[in-house]
């Protein structure tokens, strides 16, 4: 897998820094992972989602990827009263706990030589690796590391945070 790292422009770095300062220093600036059984099938989309929440009100985090703004996704969010975290900065996958989870899952597939020949085999393998990661406390580590990432972002003047 190629490791392409785009250069962040000054405006994006500033937005990232403002986001980090808000959630590091706001008294209610808690970022947490919410998990629930709210899955729905939206035709012609990938059936995966995640959100972060401040308090008990979940907000969907979009990383500005074009598919997140498809009309079917917008309609689903509107009809289900889902909110998007309004100030998530562009080009900030390095801060997203879910991106770390997928990166680790891909790594485990490669290291353990896991291959799937069918969709069912793939889902079985994802579930198996996911359950192993969950037993090891990995998800809690990723969530707790979010504040450290925000601190490192400020130390890096808004630039990328090392996620390895």
JSON list of C-alpha atoms in Angstrom, two decimals:
[
{"chain": "A", "resi": 1, "resn": "UNK", "atom": "CA", "xyz": [0.00, 0.00, 0.00]},
{"chain": "A", "resi": 2, "resn": "UNK", "atom": "CA", "xyz": [1.42, 3.38, -1.02]},
{"chain": "A", "resi": 3, "resn": "UNK", "atom": "CA", "xyz": [2.06, 5.95, 1.67]},
{"chain": "A", "resi": 4, "resn": "UNK", "atom": "CA", "xyz": [1.05, 9.18, -0.07]},
{"chain": "A", "resi": 5, "resn": "UNK", "atom": "CA", "xyz": [1.06, 12.09, 2.34]},
{"chain": "A", "resi": 6, "resn": "UNK", "atom": "CA", "xyz": [-0.34, 15.31, 0.86]},
{"chain": "A", "resi": 7, "resn": "UNK", "atom": "CA", "xyz": [0.98, 18.68, 1.95]},
{"chain": "A", "resi": 8, "resn": "UNK", "atom": "CA", "xyz": [-1.41, 20.62, 4.18]},
{"chain": "A", "resi": 9, "resn": "UNK", "atom": "CA", "xyz": [-2.03, 24.21, 3.17]},
{"chain": "A", "resi": 10, "resn": "UNK", "atom": "CA", "xyz": [-1.95, 27.08, 5.69]},
{"chain": "A", "resi": 11, "resn": "UNK", "atom": "CA", "xyz": [-5.75, 27.34, 5.93]},
{"chain": "A", "resi": 12, "resn": "UNK", "atom": "CA", "xyz": [-6.16, 23.62, 6.63]},
{"chain": "A", "resi": 13, "resn": "UNK", "atom": "CA", "xyz": [-3.44, 23.71, 9.29]},
{"chain": "A", "resi": 14, "resn": "UNK", "atom": "CA", "xyz": [-5.20, 26.66, 10.94]},
{"chain": "A", "resi": 15, "resn": "UNK", "atom": "CA", "xyz": [-8.56, 24.82, 10.92]},
{"chain": "A", "resi": 16, "resn": "UNK", "atom": "CA", "xyz": [-6.91, 21.75, 12.43]},
{"chain": "A", "resi": 17, "resn": "UNK", "atom": "CA", "xyz": [-5.29, 23.84, 15.17]},
{"chain": "A", "resi": 18, "resn": "UNK", "atom": "CA", "xyz": [-8.59, 25.58, 15.99]},
{"chain": "A", "resi": 19, "resn": "UNK", "atom": "CA", "xyz": [-10.32, 22.22, 16.23]},
{"chain": "A", "resi": 20, "resn": "UNK", "atom": "CA", "xyz": [-7.60, 20.84, 18.51]},
{"chain": "A", "resi": 21, "resn": "UNK", "atom": "CA", "xyz": [-7.70, 23.89, 20.78]},
{"chain": "A", "resi": 22, "resn": "UNK", "atom": "CA", "xyz": [-11.49, 23.74, 21.05]},
{"chain": "A", "resi": 23, "resn": "UNK", "atom": "CA", "xyz": [-11.61, 20.08, 22.05]},
{"chain": "A", "resi": 24, "resn": "UNK", "atom": "CA", "xyz": [-8.50, 20.10, 24.22]},
{"chain": "A", "resi": 25, "resn": "UNK", "atom": "CA", "xyz": [-9.43, 23.15, 26.25]},
{"chain": "A", "resi": 26, "resn": "UNK", "atom": "CA", "xyz": [-13.24, 23.31, 26.20]},
{"chain": "A", "resi": 27, "resn": "UNK", "atom": "CA", "xyz": [-14.57, 22.08, 29.52]},
{"chain": "A", "resi": 28, "resn": "UNK", "atom": "CA", "xyz": [-17.02, 19.80, 27.70]},
{"chain": "A", "resi": 29, "resn": "UNK", "atom": "CA", "xyz": [-14.55, 18.89, 24.96]},
{"chain": "A", "resi": 30, "resn": "UNK", "atom": "CA", "xyz": [-14.86, 15.16, 25.30]},
{"chain": "A", "resi": 31, "resn": "UNK", "atom": "CA", "xyz": [-14.43, 13.07, 22.20]},
{"chain": "A", "resi": 32, "resn": "UNK", "atom": "CA", "xyz": [-15.68, 9.52, 22.50]},
{"chain": "A", "resi": 33, "resn": "UNK", "atom": "CA", "xyz": [-16.59, 6.61, 20.28]},
{"chain": "A", "resi": 34, "resn": "UNK", "atom": "CA", "xyz": [-20.24, 5.67, 20.16]},
{"chain": "A", "resi": 35, "resn": "UNK", "atom": "CA", "xyz": [-21.30, 2.21, 19.14]},
{"chain": "A", "resi": 36, "resn": "UNK", "atom": "CA", "xyz": [-24.83, 1.11, 18.54]},
{"chain": "A", "resi": 37, "resn": "UNK", "atom": "CA", "xyz": [-27.09, -0.96, 16.37]},
{"chain": "A", "resi": 38, "resn": "UNK", "atom": "CA", "xyz": [-28.41, 1.81, 14.17]},
{"chain": "A", "resi": 39, "resn": "UNK", "atom": "CA", "xyz": [-27.24, 0.33, 10.89]},
{"chain": "A", "resi": 40, "resn": "UNK", "atom": "CA", "xyz": [-29.43, 0.78, 7.85]},
{"chain": "A", "resi": 41, "resn": "UNK", "atom": "CA", "xyz": [-28.87, -0.28, 4.27]},
{"chain": "A", "resi": 42, "resn": "UNK", "atom": "CA", "xyz": [-28.58, 2.68, 1.92]},
{"chain": "A", "resi": 43, "resn": "UNK", "atom": "CA", "xyz": [-28.57, 1.34, -1.64]},
{"chain": "A", "resi": 44, "resn": "UNK", "atom": "CA", "xyz": [-25.28, 1.65, -3.58]},
{"chain": "A", "resi": 45, "resn": "UNK", "atom": "CA", "xyz": [-23.23, 2.62, -0.53]},
{"chain": "A", "resi": 46, "resn": "UNK", "atom": "CA", "xyz": [-20.72, 0.94, 1.75]},
{"chain": "A", "resi": 47, "resn": "UNK", "atom": "CA", "xyz": [-22.63, -0.16, 4.88]},
{"chain": "A", "resi": 48, "resn": "UNK", "atom": "CA", "xyz": [-20.14, 1.12, 7.47]},
{"chain": "A", "resi": 49, "resn": "UNK", "atom": "CA", "xyz": [-20.31, 4.15, 9.69]},
{"chain": "A", "resi": 50, "resn": "UNK", "atom": "CA", "xyz": [-18.93, 5.55, 12.86]},
{"chain": "A", "resi": 51, "resn": "UNK", "atom": "CA", "xyz": [-19.47, 8.67, 14.89]},
{"chain": "A", "resi": 52, "resn": "UNK", "atom": "CA", "xyz": [-18.00, 10.59, 17.77]},
{"chain": "A", "resi": 53, "resn": "UNK", "atom": "CA", "xyz": [-20.04, 12.27, 20.45]},
{"chain": "A", "resi": 54, "resn": "UNK", "atom": "CA", "xyz": [-19.76, 15.17, 22.83]},
{"chain": "A", "resi": 55, "resn": "UNK", "atom": "CA", "xyz": [-21.82, 14.06, 25.78]},
{"chain": "A", "resi": 56, "resn": "UNK", "atom": "CA", "xyz": [-24.65, 11.74, 24.79]},
{"chain": "A", "resi": 57, "resn": "UNK", "atom": "CA", "xyz": [-25.56, 13.38, 21.48]},
{"chain": "A", "resi": 58, "resn": "UNK", "atom": "CA", "xyz": [-23.83, 11.54, 18.63]},
{"chain": "A", "resi": 59, "resn": "UNK", "atom": "CA", "xyz": [-22.49, 13.48, 15.68]},
{"chain": "A", "resi": 60, "resn": "UNK", "atom": "CA", "xyz": [-21.38, 11.89, 12.45]},
{"chain": "A", "resi": 61, "resn": "UNK", "atom": "CA", "xyz": [-17.83, 12.76, 11.42]},
{"chain": "A", "resi": 62, "resn": "UNK", "atom": "CA", "xyz": [-17.30, 13.32, 7.72]},
{"chain": "A", "resi": 63, "resn": "UNK", "atom": "CA", "xyz": [-13.80, 13.58, 6.37]},
{"chain": "A", "resi": 64, "resn": "UNK", "atom": "CA", "xyz": [-15.11, 15.46, 3.30]},
{"chain": "A", "resi": 65, "resn": "UNK", "atom": "CA", "xyz": [-14.89, 12.35, 1.15]},
{"chain": "A", "resi": 66, "resn": "UNK", "atom": "CA", "xyz": [-17.30, 12.88, -1.78]},
{"chain": "A", "resi": 67, "resn": "UNK", "atom": "CA", "xyz": [-19.42, 9.76, -1.12]},
{"chain": "A", "resi": 68, "resn": "UNK", "atom": "CA", "xyz": [-20.43, 11.21, 2.24]},
{"chain": "A", "resi": 69, "resn": "UNK", "atom": "CA", "xyz": [-22.28, 13.93, 0.38]},
{"chain": "A", "resi": 70, "resn": "UNK", "atom": "CA", "xyz": [-24.21, 11.70, -2.01]},
{"chain": "A", "resi": 71, "resn": "UNK", "atom": "CA", "xyz": [-27.90, 12.56, -2.18]},
{"chain": "A", "resi": 72, "resn": "UNK", "atom": "CA", "xyz": [-28.87, 9.15, -0.70]},
{"chain": "A", "resi": 73, "resn": "UNK", "atom": "CA", "xyz": [-26.59, 9.74, 2.30]},
{"chain": "A", "resi": 74, "resn": "UNK", "atom": "CA", "xyz": [-27.89, 13.29, 2.82]},
{"chain": "A", "resi": 75, "resn": "UNK", "atom": "CA", "xyz": [-31.48, 12.07, 2.63]},
{"chain": "A", "resi": 76, "resn": "UNK", "atom": "CA", "xyz": [-30.80, 9.25, 5.09]},
{"chain": "A", "resi": 77, "resn": "UNK", "atom": "CA", "xyz": [-29.17, 11.63, 7.56]},
{"chain": "A", "resi": 78, "resn": "UNK", "atom": "CA", "xyz": [-31.99, 14.15, 7.23]},
{"chain": "A", "resi": 79, "resn": "UNK", "atom": "CA", "xyz": [-34.76, 11.56, 7.65]},
{"chain": "A", "resi": 80, "resn": "UNK", "atom": "CA", "xyz": [-33.00, 10.07, 10.71]},
{"chain": "A", "resi": 81, "resn": "UNK", "atom": "CA", "xyz": [-32.15, 13.42, 12.33]},
{"chain": "A", "resi": 82, "resn": "UNK", "atom": "CA", "xyz": [-28.40, 12.71, 12.29]},
{"chain": "A", "resi": 83, "resn": "UNK", "atom": "CA", "xyz": [-25.99, 15.59, 12.79]},
{"chain": "A", "resi": 84, "resn": "UNK", "atom": "CA", "xyz": [-22.55, 16.10, 11.33]},
{"chain": "A", "resi": 85, "resn": "UNK", "atom": "CA", "xyz": [-19.88, 17.47, 13.64]},
{"chain": "A", "resi": 86, "resn": "UNK", "atom": "CA", "xyz": [-19.71, 20.93, 12.04]},
{"chain": "A", "resi": 87, "resn": "UNK", "atom": "CA", "xyz": [-16.10, 21.84, 12.70]},
{"chain": "A", "resi": 88, "resn": "UNK", "atom": "CA", "xyz": [-14.25, 18.63, 11.83]},
{"chain": "A", "resi": 89, "resn": "UNK", "atom": "CA", "xyz": [-11.28, 19.94, 9.82]},
{"chain": "A", "resi": 90, "resn": "UNK", "atom": "CA", "xyz": [-10.61, 18.80, 6.26]},
{"chain": "A", "resi": 91, "resn": "UNK", "atom": "CA", "xyz": [-7.79, 16.33, 5.65]},
{"chain": "A", "resi": 92, "resn": "UNK", "atom": "CA", "xyz": [-7.80, 15.10, 9.23]},
{"chain": "A", "resi": 93, "resn": "UNK", "atom": "CA", "xyz": [-8.01, 11.34, 8.94]},
{"chain": "A", "resi": 94, "resn": "UNK", "atom": "CA", "xyz": [-4.90, 11.20, 11.11]},
{"chain": "A", "resi": 95, "resn": "UNK", "atom": "CA", "xyz": [-7.09, 12.34, 14.02]},
{"chain": "A", "resi": 96, "resn": "UNK", "atom": "CA", "xyz": [-10.01, 9.95, 13.44]},
{"chain": "A", "resi": 97, "resn": "UNK", "atom": "CA", "xyz": [-10.08, 6.93, 15.75]},
{"chain": "A", "resi": 98, "resn": "UNK", "atom": "CA", "xyz": [-11.86, 4.88, 13.10]},
{"chain": "A", "resi": 99, "resn": "UNK", "atom": "CA", "xyz": [-9.06, 5.45, 10.58]},
{"chain": "A", "resi": 100, "resn": "UNK", "atom": "CA", "xyz": [-6.60, 4.01, 13.10]},
{"chain": "A", "resi": 101, "resn": "UNK", "atom": "CA", "xyz": [-8.84, 0.99, 13.59]},
{"chain": "A", "resi": 102, "resn": "UNK", "atom": "CA", "xyz": [-8.97, 0.29, 9.83]},
{"chain": "A", "resi": 103, "resn": "UNK", "atom": "CA", "xyz": [-5.21, 0.82, 9.49]},
{"chain": "A", "resi": 104, "resn": "UNK", "atom": "CA", "xyz": [-4.57, -1.66, 12.31]},
{"chain": "A", "resi": 105, "resn": "UNK", "atom": "CA", "xyz": [-7.03, -4.13, 10.84]},
{"chain": "A", "resi": 106, "resn": "UNK", "atom": "CA", "xyz": [-5.29, -4.00, 7.44]},
{"chain": "A", "resi": 107, "resn": "UNK", "atom": "CA", "xyz": [-1.95, -4.46, 9.19]},
{"chain": "A", "resi": 108, "resn": "UNK", "atom": "CA", "xyz": [-3.23, -7.53, 11.05]},
{"chain": "A", "resi": 109, "resn": "UNK", "atom": "CA", "xyz": [-4.61, -8.99, 7.82]},
{"chain": "A", "resi": 110, "resn": "UNK", "atom": "CA", "xyz": [-1.19, -8.57, 6.19]},
{"chain": "A", "resi": 111, "resn": "UNK", "atom": "CA", "xyz": [0.86, -9.85, 9.14]},
{"chain": "A", "resi": 112, "resn": "UNK", "atom": "CA", "xyz": [-1.38, -12.85, 9.77]},
{"chain": "A", "resi": 113, "resn": "UNK", "atom": "CA", "xyz": [-1.75, -13.63, 6.06]},
{"chain": "A", "resi": 114, "resn": "UNK", "atom": "CA", "xyz": [-5.54, -13.42, 6.13]},
{"chain": "A", "resi": 115, "resn": "UNK", "atom": "CA", "xyz": [-7.15, -13.71, 2.70]},
{"chain": "A", "resi": 116, "resn": "UNK", "atom": "CA", "xyz": [-10.79, -13.89, 1.68]},
{"chain": "A", "resi": 117, "resn": "UNK", "atom": "CA", "xyz": [-12.18, -15.28, -1.55]},
{"chain": "A", "resi": 118, "resn": "UNK", "atom": "CA", "xyz": [-15.82, -14.37, -0.99]},
{"chain": "A", "resi": 119, "resn": "UNK", "atom": "CA", "xyz": [-17.76, -11.55, 0.64]},
{"chain": "A", "resi": 120, "resn": "UNK", "atom": "CA", "xyz": [-18.82, -13.92, 3.44]},
{"chain": "A", "resi": 121, "resn": "UNK", "atom": "CA", "xyz": [-15.21, -14.94, 4.09]},
{"chain": "A", "resi": 122, "resn": "UNK", "atom": "CA", "xyz": [-14.22, -11.26, 4.19]},
{"chain": "A", "resi": 123, "resn": "UNK", "atom": "CA", "xyz": [-16.92, -10.38, 6.73]},
{"chain": "A", "resi": 124, "resn": "UNK", "atom": "CA", "xyz": [-16.01, -13.41, 8.83]},
{"chain": "A", "resi": 125, "resn": "UNK", "atom": "CA", "xyz": [-12.35, -12.37, 8.80]},
{"chain": "A", "resi": 126, "resn": "UNK", "atom": "CA", "xyz": [-13.19, -8.75, 9.67]},
{"chain": "A", "resi": 127, "resn": "UNK", "atom": "CA", "xyz": [-15.38, -9.91, 12.56]},
{"chain": "A", "resi": 128, "resn": "UNK", "atom": "CA", "xyz": [-12.70, -12.27, 13.83]},
{"chain": "A", "resi": 129, "resn": "UNK", "atom": "CA", "xyz": [-9.95, -9.63, 13.76]},
{"chain": "A", "resi": 130, "resn": "UNK", "atom": "CA", "xyz": [-12.31, -7.02, 15.21]},
{"chain": "A", "resi": 131, "resn": "UNK", "atom": "CA", "xyz": [-13.15, -9.30, 18.16]},
{"chain": "A", "resi": 132, "resn": "UNK", "atom": "CA", "xyz": [-9.47, -10.00, 18.84]},
{"chain": "A", "resi": 133, "resn": "UNK", "atom": "CA", "xyz": [-8.72, -6.26, 18.77]},
{"chain": "A", "resi": 134, "resn": "UNK", "atom": "CA", "xyz": [-11.64, -5.59, 21.10]},
{"chain": "A", "resi": 135, "resn": "UNK", "atom": "CA", "xyz": [-10.49, -8.17, 23.69]},
{"chain": "A", "resi": 136, "resn": "UNK", "atom": "CA", "xyz": [-7.05, -6.60, 23.80]},
{"chain": "A", "resi": 137, "resn": "UNK", "atom": "CA", "xyz": [-8.31, -3.15, 24.77]},
{"chain": "A", "resi": 138, "resn": "UNK", "atom": "CA", "xyz": [-7.18, -1.66, 21.46]},
{"chain": "A", "resi": 139, "resn": "UNK", "atom": "CA", "xyz": [-10.31, 0.45, 20.93]},
{"chain": "A", "resi": 140, "resn": "UNK", "atom": "CA", "xyz": [-10.02, 2.12, 24.31]},
{"chain": "A", "resi": 141, "resn": "UNK", "atom": "CA", "xyz": [-6.37, 2.91, 23.58]},
{"chain": "A", "resi": 142, "resn": "UNK", "atom": "CA", "xyz": [-7.31, 4.51, 20.25]},
{"chain": "A", "resi": 143, "resn": "UNK", "atom": "CA", "xyz": [-10.04, 6.60, 21.84]},
{"chain": "A", "resi": 144, "resn": "UNK", "atom": "CA", "xyz": [-7.84, 7.72, 24.73]},
{"chain": "A", "resi": 145, "resn": "UNK", "atom": "CA", "xyz": [-5.03, 8.59, 22.31]},
{"chain": "A", "resi": 146, "resn": "UNK", "atom": "CA", "xyz": [-7.22, 11.16, 20.52]},
{"chain": "A", "resi": 147, "resn": "UNK", "atom": "CA", "xyz": [-6.39, 13.87, 23.04]},
{"chain": "A", "resi": 148, "resn": "UNK", "atom": "CA", "xyz": [-2.68, 13.09, 22.65]},
{"chain": "A", "resi": 149, "resn": "UNK", "atom": "CA", "xyz": [-3.06, 13.43, 18.89]},
{"chain": "A", "resi": 150, "resn": "UNK", "atom": "CA", "xyz": [-4.66, 16.83, 19.33]},
{"chain": "A", "resi": 151, "resn": "UNK", "atom": "CA", "xyz": [-1.73, 17.88, 21.53]},
{"chain": "A", "resi": 152, "resn": "UNK", "atom": "CA", "xyz": [0.77, 16.62, 18.94]},
{"chain": "A", "resi": 153, "resn": "UNK", "atom": "CA", "xyz": [-1.14, 18.47, 16.23]},
{"chain": "A", "resi": 154, "resn": "UNK", "atom": "CA", "xyz": [-0.64, 21.73, 18.15]},
{"chain": "A", "resi": 155, "resn": "UNK", "atom": "CA", "xyz": [3.04, 20.90, 18.68]},
{"chain": "A", "resi": 156, "resn": "UNK", "atom": "CA", "xyz": [3.31, 20.30, 14.90]},
{"chain": "A", "resi": 157, "resn": "UNK", "atom": "CA", "xyz": [1.71, 23.69, 14.18]},
{"chain": "A", "resi": 158, "resn": "UNK", "atom": "CA", "xyz": [-1.32, 22.00, 12.61]},
{"chain": "A", "resi": 159, "resn": "UNK", "atom": "CA", "xyz": [0.65, 19.56, 10.48]},
{"chain": "A", "resi": 160, "resn": "UNK", "atom": "CA", "xyz": [0.09, 15.80, 10.26]},
{"chain": "A", "resi": 161, "resn": "UNK", "atom": "CA", "xyz": [0.22, 13.68, 13.40]},
{"chain": "A", "resi": 162, "resn": "UNK", "atom": "CA", "xyz": [2.23, 10.46, 13.22]},
{"chain": "A", "resi": 163, "resn": "UNK", "atom": "CA", "xyz": [-0.21, 7.59, 13.63]},
{"chain": "A", "resi": 164, "resn": "UNK", "atom": "CA", "xyz": [2.21, 4.66, 13.50]}
]
